[in-house]
Short mmCIF file of C-alpha atoms in Angstrom, two decimals:
data_model
loop_
_atom_site.label_atom_id
_atom_site.label_comp_id
_atom_site.label_asym_id
_atom_site.label_seq_id
_atom_site.Cartn_x
_atom_site.Cartn_y
_atom_site.Cartn_z
CA MET A 30 -14.27 22.03 -25.40
CA PRO A 31 -16.09 19.99 -22.71
CA LEU A 32 -14.29 18.64 -19.70
CA ASP A 33 -13.17 15.03 -19.90
CA PRO A 34 -13.95 13.28 -16.54
CA ASP A 35 -11.30 10.58 -17.27
CA ARG A 36 -8.59 13.20 -17.55
CA LEU A 37 -9.82 15.08 -14.45
CA GLY A 38 -9.23 11.93 -12.44
CA GLY A 39 -5.54 12.17 -13.24
CA LEU A 40 -5.11 15.65 -11.74
CA THR A 41 -2.87 15.93 -8.69
CA ARG A 42 -4.51 17.33 -5.58
CA SER A 43 -3.51 17.81 -1.97
CA GLU A 44 -4.96 15.64 0.78
CA SER A 45 -4.22 14.85 4.37
CA GLY A 46 -2.51 11.47 4.54
CA PRO A 47 -1.43 9.07 7.24
CA GLY A 48 -0.23 10.85 10.33
CA GLY A 49 -1.80 14.13 9.19
CA GLN A 50 1.00 14.80 6.70
CA THR A 51 0.04 16.52 3.40
CA PHE A 52 0.22 14.28 0.39
CA ALA A 53 -0.02 14.91 -3.36
CA VAL A 54 -2.60 12.43 -4.64
CA ARG A 55 -3.46 11.30 -8.09
CA ARG A 56 -5.99 8.70 -9.25
CA VAL A 57 -4.61 6.53 -12.06
CA ARG A 58 -6.29 4.08 -14.42
CA GLY A 59 -3.77 1.38 -13.75
CA SER A 60 -0.43 0.30 -15.19
CA ASP A 61 1.47 -2.72 -16.46
CA LYS A 62 3.08 -3.31 -13.07
CA SER A 63 1.79 -4.60 -9.77
CA TYR A 64 2.37 -2.67 -6.55
CA ARG A 65 2.01 -3.46 -2.82
CA CYS A 66 -0.65 -1.30 -1.20
CA PRO A 67 0.59 0.18 2.12
CA GLY A 68 -3.00 0.30 3.42
CA CYS A 69 -3.72 -3.45 3.33
CA ASP A 70 -0.31 -4.95 2.37
CA GLN A 71 -1.98 -6.72 -0.60
CA ILE A 72 -1.13 -6.42 -4.31
CA VAL A 73 -2.61 -3.73 -6.54
CA ALA A 74 -2.91 -5.82 -9.69
CA PRO A 75 -1.75 -4.57 -13.14
CA GLY A 76 -4.51 -2.63 -14.85
CA THR A 77 -6.39 -1.84 -11.60
CA PRO A 78 -7.47 1.80 -11.14
CA HIS A 79 -5.84 3.09 -7.93
CA VAL A 80 -4.39 6.04 -6.05
CA VAL A 81 -0.78 7.19 -6.11
CA ALA A 82 0.20 9.37 -3.11
CA TRP A 83 3.49 10.95 -2.04
CA PRO A 84 4.45 13.42 0.68
CA THR A 85 4.51 17.07 -0.45
CA GLU A 86 7.26 17.89 2.04
CA HIS A 87 10.27 15.62 2.53
CA LEU A 88 13.38 16.17 4.62
CA LEU A 89 15.55 15.44 1.57
CA GLY A 90 13.53 17.62 -0.85
CA ALA A 91 10.74 17.43 -3.37
CA GLN A 92 12.35 14.71 -5.54
CA ALA A 93 12.78 12.46 -2.47
CA GLY A 94 9.07 12.93 -1.72
CA LEU A 95 8.20 11.98 -5.25
CA ASP A 96 10.54 8.98 -5.07
CA ASP A 97 8.60 7.95 -1.89
CA ARG A 98 5.31 7.69 -3.74
CA ARG A 99 3.12 4.71 -2.96
CA HIS A 100 0.34 3.01 -4.87
CA TRP A 101 -2.85 2.45 -2.86
CA HIS A 102 -6.15 0.67 -3.60
CA ALA A 103 -8.66 3.48 -3.84
CA ALA A 104 -10.69 1.99 -0.91
CA CYS A 105 -7.57 1.72 1.26
CA TRP A 106 -6.68 5.35 0.59
CA GLN A 107 -10.24 6.36 1.51
CA ALA A 108 -9.94 4.36 4.76
CA ARG A 109 -6.43 5.60 5.65
CA GLU A 110 -7.53 7.55 8.67
CA ARG A 111 -9.26 4.49 10.17
CA ARG A 112 -6.08 2.46 9.87
CA ARG A 113 -4.35 1.56 13.07
CA PRO A 114 -0.87 3.06 13.49
CA THR A 115 1.87 0.51 12.96
CA ARG A 116 4.22 2.00 15.59
#
């Protein structure tokens, strides 16, 4: 059976995120909800393909890390290392 590129986009992978922390990252096609992107503080509109990322290690455990997931515009996630620290 040939690989389906659309399904491969939904695989979770590990990437370095803001602050050098390791994040689980998944590209999604979009959803029925809107989200606020932490990269630009703008809305990720419903139905917009985007990136969902969450820390792989969390002080309160794996479920807390998953609960901390954030929805990023794909371009904002790509530019995350160029972002100025907020603190």
